[in-house]
Short mmCIF file of C-alpha atoms and ligand atoms in Angstrom, two decimals:
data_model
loop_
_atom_site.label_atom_id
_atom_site.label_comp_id
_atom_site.label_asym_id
_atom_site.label_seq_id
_atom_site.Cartn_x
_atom_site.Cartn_y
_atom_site.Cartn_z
CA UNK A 1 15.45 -29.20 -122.95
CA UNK A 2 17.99 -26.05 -122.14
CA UNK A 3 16.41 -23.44 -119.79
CA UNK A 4 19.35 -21.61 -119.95
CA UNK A 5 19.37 -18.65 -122.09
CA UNK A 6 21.14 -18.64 -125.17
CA UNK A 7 20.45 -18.52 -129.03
CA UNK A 8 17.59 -20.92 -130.53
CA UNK A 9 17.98 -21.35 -133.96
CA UNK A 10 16.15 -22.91 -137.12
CA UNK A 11 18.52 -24.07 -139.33
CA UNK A 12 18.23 -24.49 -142.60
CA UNK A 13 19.76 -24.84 -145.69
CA UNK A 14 22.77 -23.53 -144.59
CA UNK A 15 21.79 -20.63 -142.46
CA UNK A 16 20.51 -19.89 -139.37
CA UNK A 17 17.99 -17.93 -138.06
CA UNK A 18 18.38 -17.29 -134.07
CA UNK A 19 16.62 -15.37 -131.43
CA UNK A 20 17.69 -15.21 -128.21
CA UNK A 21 16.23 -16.40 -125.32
CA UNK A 22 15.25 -19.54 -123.31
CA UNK A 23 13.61 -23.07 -123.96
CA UNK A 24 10.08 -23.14 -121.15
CA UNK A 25 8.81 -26.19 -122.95
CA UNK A 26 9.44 -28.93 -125.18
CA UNK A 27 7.97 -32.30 -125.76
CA UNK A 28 7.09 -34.85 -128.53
CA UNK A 29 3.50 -35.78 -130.39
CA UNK A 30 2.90 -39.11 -132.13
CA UNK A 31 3.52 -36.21 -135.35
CA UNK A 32 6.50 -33.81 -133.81
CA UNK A 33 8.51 -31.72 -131.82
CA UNK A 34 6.88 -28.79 -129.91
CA UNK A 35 8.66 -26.25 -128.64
CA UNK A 36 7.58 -22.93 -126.99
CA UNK A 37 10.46 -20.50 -125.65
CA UNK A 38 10.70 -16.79 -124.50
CA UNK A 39 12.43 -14.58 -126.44
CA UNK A 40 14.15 -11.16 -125.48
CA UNK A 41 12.29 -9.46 -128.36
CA UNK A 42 9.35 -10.79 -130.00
CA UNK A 43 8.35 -13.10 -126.56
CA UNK A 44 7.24 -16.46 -126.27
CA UNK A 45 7.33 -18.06 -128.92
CA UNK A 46 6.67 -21.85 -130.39
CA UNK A 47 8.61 -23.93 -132.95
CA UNK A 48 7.72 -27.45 -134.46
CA UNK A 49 10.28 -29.72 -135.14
CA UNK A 50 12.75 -27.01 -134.70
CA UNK A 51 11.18 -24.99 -137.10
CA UNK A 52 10.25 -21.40 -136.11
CA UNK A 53 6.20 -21.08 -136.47
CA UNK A 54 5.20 -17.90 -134.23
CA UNK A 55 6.10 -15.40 -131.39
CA UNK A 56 3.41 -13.07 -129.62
CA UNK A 57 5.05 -10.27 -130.65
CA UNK A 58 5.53 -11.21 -134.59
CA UNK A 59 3.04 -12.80 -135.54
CA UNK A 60 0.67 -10.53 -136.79
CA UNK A 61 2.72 -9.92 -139.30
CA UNK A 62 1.72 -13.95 -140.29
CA UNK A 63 -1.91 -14.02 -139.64
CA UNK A 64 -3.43 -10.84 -140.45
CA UNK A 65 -1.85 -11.34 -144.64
CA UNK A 66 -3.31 -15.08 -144.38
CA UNK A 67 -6.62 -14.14 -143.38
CA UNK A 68 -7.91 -10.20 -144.19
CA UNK A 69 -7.50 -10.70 -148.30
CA UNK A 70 -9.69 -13.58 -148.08
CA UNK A 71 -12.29 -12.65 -145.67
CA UNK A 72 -12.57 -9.24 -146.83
CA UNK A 73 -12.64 -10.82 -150.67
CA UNK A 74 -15.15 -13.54 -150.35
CA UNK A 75 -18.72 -13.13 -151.56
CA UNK A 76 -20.11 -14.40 -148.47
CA UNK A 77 -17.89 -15.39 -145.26
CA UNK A 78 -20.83 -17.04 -143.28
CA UNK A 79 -18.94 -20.63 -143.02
CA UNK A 80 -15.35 -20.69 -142.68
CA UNK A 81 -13.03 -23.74 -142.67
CA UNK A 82 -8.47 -23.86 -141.46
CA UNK A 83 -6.80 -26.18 -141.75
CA UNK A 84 -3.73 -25.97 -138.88
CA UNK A 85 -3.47 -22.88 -137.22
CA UNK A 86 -3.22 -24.65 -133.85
CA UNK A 87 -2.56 -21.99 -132.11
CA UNK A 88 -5.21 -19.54 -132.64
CA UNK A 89 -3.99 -16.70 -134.47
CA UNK A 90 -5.78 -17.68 -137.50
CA UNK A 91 -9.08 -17.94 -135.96
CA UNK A 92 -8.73 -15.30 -133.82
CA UNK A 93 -8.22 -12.86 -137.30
CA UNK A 94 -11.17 -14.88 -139.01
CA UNK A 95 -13.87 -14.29 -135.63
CA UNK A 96 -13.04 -10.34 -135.64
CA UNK A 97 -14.86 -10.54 -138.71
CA UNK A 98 -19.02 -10.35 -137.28
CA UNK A 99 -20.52 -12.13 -140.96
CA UNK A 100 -18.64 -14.93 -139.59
CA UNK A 101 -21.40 -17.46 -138.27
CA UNK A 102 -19.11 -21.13 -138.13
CA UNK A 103 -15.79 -21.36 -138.07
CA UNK A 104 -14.16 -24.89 -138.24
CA UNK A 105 -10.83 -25.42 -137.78
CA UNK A 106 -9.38 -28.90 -137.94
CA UNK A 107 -5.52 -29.00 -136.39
CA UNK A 108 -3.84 -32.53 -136.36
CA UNK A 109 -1.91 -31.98 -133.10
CA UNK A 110 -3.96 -31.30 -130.28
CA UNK A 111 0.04 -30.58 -128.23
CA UNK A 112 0.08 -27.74 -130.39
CA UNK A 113 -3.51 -26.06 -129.02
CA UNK A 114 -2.67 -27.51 -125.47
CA UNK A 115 0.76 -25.66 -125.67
CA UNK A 116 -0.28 -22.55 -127.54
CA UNK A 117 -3.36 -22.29 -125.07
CA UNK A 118 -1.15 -22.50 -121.69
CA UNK A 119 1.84 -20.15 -123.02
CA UNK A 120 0.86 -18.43 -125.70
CA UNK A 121 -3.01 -17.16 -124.65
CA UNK A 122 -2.54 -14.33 -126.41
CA UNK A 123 -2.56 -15.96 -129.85
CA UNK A 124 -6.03 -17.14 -129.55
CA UNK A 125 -7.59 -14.34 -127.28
CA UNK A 126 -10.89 -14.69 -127.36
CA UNK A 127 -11.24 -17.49 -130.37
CA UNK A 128 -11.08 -19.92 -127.54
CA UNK A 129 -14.37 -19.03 -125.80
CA UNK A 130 -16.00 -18.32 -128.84
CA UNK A 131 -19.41 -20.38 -129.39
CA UNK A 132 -18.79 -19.77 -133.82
CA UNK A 133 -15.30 -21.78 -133.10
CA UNK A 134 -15.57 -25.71 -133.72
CA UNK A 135 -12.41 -27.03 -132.86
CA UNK A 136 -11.81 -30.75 -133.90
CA UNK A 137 -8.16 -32.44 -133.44
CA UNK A 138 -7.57 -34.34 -136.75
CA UNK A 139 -6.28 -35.22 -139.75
CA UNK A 140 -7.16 -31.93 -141.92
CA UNK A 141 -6.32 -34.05 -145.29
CA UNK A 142 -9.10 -36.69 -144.44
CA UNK A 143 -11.12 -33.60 -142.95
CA UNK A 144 -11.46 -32.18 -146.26
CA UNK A 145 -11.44 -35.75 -148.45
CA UNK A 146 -14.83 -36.21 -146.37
CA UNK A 147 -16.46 -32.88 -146.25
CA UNK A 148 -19.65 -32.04 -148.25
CA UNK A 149 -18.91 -30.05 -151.53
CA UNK A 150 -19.19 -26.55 -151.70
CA UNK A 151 -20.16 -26.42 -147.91
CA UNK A 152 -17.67 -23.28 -147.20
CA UNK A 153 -17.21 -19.92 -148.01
CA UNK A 154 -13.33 -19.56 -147.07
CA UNK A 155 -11.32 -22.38 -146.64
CA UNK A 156 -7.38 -21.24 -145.18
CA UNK A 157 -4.74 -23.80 -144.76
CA UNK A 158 -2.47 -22.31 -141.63
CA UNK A 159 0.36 -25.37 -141.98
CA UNK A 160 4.13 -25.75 -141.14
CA UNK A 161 6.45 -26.39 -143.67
CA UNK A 162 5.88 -29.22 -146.40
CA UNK A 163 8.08 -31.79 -144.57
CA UNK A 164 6.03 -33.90 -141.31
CA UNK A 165 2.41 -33.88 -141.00
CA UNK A 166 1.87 -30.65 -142.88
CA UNK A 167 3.82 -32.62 -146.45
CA UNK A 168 -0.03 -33.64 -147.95
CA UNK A 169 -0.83 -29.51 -147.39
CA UNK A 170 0.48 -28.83 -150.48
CA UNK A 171 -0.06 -31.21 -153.20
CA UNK A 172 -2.78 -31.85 -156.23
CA UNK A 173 -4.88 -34.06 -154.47
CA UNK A 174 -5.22 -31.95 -151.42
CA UNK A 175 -5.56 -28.27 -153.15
CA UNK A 176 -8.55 -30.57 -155.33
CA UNK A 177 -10.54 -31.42 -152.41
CA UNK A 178 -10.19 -27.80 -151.16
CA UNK A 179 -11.70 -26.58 -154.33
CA UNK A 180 -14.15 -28.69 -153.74
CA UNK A 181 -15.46 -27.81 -150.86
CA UNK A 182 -15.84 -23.97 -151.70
CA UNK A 183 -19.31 -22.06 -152.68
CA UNK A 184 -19.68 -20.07 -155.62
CA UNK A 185 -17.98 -17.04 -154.55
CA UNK A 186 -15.51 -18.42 -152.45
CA UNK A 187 -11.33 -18.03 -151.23
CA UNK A 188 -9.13 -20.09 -150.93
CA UNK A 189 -5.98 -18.83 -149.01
CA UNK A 190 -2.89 -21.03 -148.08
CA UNK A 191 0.55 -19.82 -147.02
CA UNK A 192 2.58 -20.60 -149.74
CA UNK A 193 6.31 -20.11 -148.05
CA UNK A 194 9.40 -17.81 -149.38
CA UNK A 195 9.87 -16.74 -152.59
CA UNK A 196 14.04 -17.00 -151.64
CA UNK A 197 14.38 -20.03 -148.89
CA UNK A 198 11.57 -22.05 -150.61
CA UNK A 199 12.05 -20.76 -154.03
CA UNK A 200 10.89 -24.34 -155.87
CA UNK A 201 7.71 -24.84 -152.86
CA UNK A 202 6.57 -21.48 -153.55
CA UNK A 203 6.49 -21.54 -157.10
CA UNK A 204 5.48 -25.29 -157.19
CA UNK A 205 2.54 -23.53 -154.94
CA UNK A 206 1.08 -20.85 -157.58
CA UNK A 207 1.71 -23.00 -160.43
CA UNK A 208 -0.31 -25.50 -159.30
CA UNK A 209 -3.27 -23.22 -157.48
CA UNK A 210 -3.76 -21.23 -160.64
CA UNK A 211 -3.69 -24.40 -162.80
CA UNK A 212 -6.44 -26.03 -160.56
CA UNK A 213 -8.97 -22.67 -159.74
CA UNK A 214 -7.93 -20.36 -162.75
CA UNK A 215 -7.17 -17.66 -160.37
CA UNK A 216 -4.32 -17.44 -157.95
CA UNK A 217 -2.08 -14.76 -156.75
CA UNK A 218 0.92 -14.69 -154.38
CA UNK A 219 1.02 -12.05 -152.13
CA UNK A 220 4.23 -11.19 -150.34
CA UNK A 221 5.19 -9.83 -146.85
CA UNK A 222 7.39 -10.26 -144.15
CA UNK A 223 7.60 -12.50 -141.09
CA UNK A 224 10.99 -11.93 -139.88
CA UNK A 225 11.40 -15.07 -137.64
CA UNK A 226 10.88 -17.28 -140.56
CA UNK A 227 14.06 -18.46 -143.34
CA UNK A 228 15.10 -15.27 -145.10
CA UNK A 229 12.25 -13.42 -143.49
CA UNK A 230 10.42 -12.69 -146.84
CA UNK A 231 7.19 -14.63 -146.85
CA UNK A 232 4.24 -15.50 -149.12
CA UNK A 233 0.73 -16.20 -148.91
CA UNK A 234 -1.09 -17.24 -152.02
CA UNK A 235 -5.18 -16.68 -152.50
CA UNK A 236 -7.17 -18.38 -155.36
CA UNK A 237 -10.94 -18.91 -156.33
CA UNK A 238 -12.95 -19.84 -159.05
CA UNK A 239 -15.07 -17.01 -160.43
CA UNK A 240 -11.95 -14.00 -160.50
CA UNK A 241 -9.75 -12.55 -158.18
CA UNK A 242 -11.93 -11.52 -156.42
CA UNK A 243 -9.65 -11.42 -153.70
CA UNK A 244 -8.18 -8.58 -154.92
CA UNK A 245 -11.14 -6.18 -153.89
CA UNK A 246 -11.55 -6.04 -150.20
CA UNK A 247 -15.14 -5.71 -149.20
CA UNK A 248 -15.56 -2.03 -148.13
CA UNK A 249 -18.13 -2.58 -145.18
CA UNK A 250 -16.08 -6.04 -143.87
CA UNK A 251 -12.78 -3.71 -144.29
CA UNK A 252 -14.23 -0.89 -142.11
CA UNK A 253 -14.71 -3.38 -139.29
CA UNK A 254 -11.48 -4.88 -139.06
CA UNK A 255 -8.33 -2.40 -140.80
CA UNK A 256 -8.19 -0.37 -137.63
CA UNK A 257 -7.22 -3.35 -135.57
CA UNK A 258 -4.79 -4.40 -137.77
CA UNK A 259 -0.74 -4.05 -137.22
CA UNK A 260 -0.08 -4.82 -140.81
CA UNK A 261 -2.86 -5.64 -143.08
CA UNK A 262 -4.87 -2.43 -144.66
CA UNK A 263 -6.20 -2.23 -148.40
CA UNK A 264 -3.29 -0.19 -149.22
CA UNK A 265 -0.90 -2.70 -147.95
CA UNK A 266 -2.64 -5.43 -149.43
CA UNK A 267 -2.14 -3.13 -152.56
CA UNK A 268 1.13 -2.87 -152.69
CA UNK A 269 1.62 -6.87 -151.46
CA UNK A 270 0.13 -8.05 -154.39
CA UNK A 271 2.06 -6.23 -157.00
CA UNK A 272 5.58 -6.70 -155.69
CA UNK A 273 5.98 -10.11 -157.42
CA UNK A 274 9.66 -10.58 -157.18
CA UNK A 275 10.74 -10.07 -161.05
CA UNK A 276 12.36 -13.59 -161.26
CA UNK A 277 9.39 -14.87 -159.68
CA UNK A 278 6.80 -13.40 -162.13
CA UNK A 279 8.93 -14.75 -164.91
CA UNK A 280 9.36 -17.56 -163.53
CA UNK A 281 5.51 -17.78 -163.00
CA UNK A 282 4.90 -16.68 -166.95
CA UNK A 283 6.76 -19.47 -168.07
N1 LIG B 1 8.36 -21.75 -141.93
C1 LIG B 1 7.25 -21.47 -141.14
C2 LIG B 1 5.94 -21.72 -141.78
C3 LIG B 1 4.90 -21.61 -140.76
C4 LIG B 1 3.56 -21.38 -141.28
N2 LIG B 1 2.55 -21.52 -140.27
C5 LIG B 1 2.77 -20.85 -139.06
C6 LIG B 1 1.67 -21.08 -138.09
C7 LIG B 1 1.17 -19.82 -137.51
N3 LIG B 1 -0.21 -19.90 -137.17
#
């Protein structure tokens, strides 16, 4: 560990992408490196095997597009399932929503909620403390393999990168069982990485969720910590798109709160499929 200031940098694929500041923590789980530094600009922020994964004042722009087009989209949003999300900013986006009654959320690393809890409060807020949140520290791939079918309403995967313990987030088998465990009139919402530094993932991603629930769609934003900044988040069910339509009485409750997410961003989000991705896609 450096506590001196300086630059901390992912690195990959032949670029880097810096902020500077100072390490305040770093150790090793049985499954990886955590890191959580301060930052001059976006604040204290957390990285997993040297991979950026949030900063208090960025991620937002992460969690609100993972979780608003399927909450607001679902037919009912009474029982809610992540995968991930460790340290809270998922389930603190899915609890602002009241017609939430269960939330389960099912993170491998329990270094990661330890961490994010001490330095990073803010992520979680009030999730924490909330009686709807069932926390359980485990393997989110046998999680789902043993979970009753259609037993959710929105299932959201909130993993790193497909390299470590999040790999199994993104294949067949694992998109299946989700599937599985959704109710008629349920979302499924996973982020699905860049449509520039993960070209292959991403498209590897929609291919394979639209193949599996008929319906999928990419939707793209930015989280400018992450490789090339340009991010995606891809939402699928079984019945239509219904993620599409935000829910006008669920979108009333939460759009004010929100830094990034609105219907008309959500809008716009959807339809700018890159134009080598959408061929790409077609093909
Ligand atoms: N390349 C970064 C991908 C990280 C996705 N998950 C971030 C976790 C935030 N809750």
């Amino acid at each position: 560990m450096d506590p001196s200031p300086g630059w901390i940098d992912e690195v990959y694929d032949g670029v880097r992408y810096g902020l500077a500041g100072r390490v305040i923590a770093e150790t090793s789980s049985p499954y990886q490196r955590v890191t959580i530094i301060e930052s001059e600009r976006y604040g204290k922020g957390l990285l997993l095997d040297g991979c950026w994964m949030t900063a208090e004042r960025q991620e937002r722009h992460y969690h609100e597009p993972l979780v608003h087009p399927a909450l607001c989209g679902a037919e009912r949003i009474e029982r809610v399932l992540v995968i991930g999300g460790g340290d809270g900013g998922t389930a603190r986006e899915c609890l602002r929503h009241s017609g939430v009654r269960q939330l389960d959320m099912v993170e491998i690393d329990g270094l990661v909620v330890e961490l994010c809890r001490e330095h990073l409060p803010s992520l979680g807020g009030g999730a924490w403390s909330d009686p709807r949140l069932r926390l359980s520290i485990d393997d989110g791939i046998a999680w789902v393999a043993a979970a009753e079918s259609a037993s959710y309403d929105v299932v959201i995967v909130d993993g790193s990168d497909p390299a470590g313990p999040a790999e199994g987030l993104f294949n067949r088998a694992f998109f299946e069982q989700c599937r599985r465990l959704l109710k008629p009139g349920g979302v499924f919402a996973t982020q699905s990485e860049s449509p520039e530094a993960f070209r292959s993932v991403h498209l590897d991603t929609v291919r394979l969720l639209r193949e599996l629930f008929g319906h999928a769609d990419p939707l793209y934003g930015w989280v400018p910590m992450y490789p090339s900044g340009w991010w995606s988040w891809t939402f699928a069910a079984l019945d239509g798109p219904r993620y599409l339509q935000p829910d006008p009485a669920r979108t009333a409750a939460v759009a004010a709160g929100c830094e990034i997410w609105s219907p008309r961003w959500q809008a716009g989000a959807f339809a700018a499929v890159p134009a080598g991705i959408e061929r790409a896609l077609a093909d």
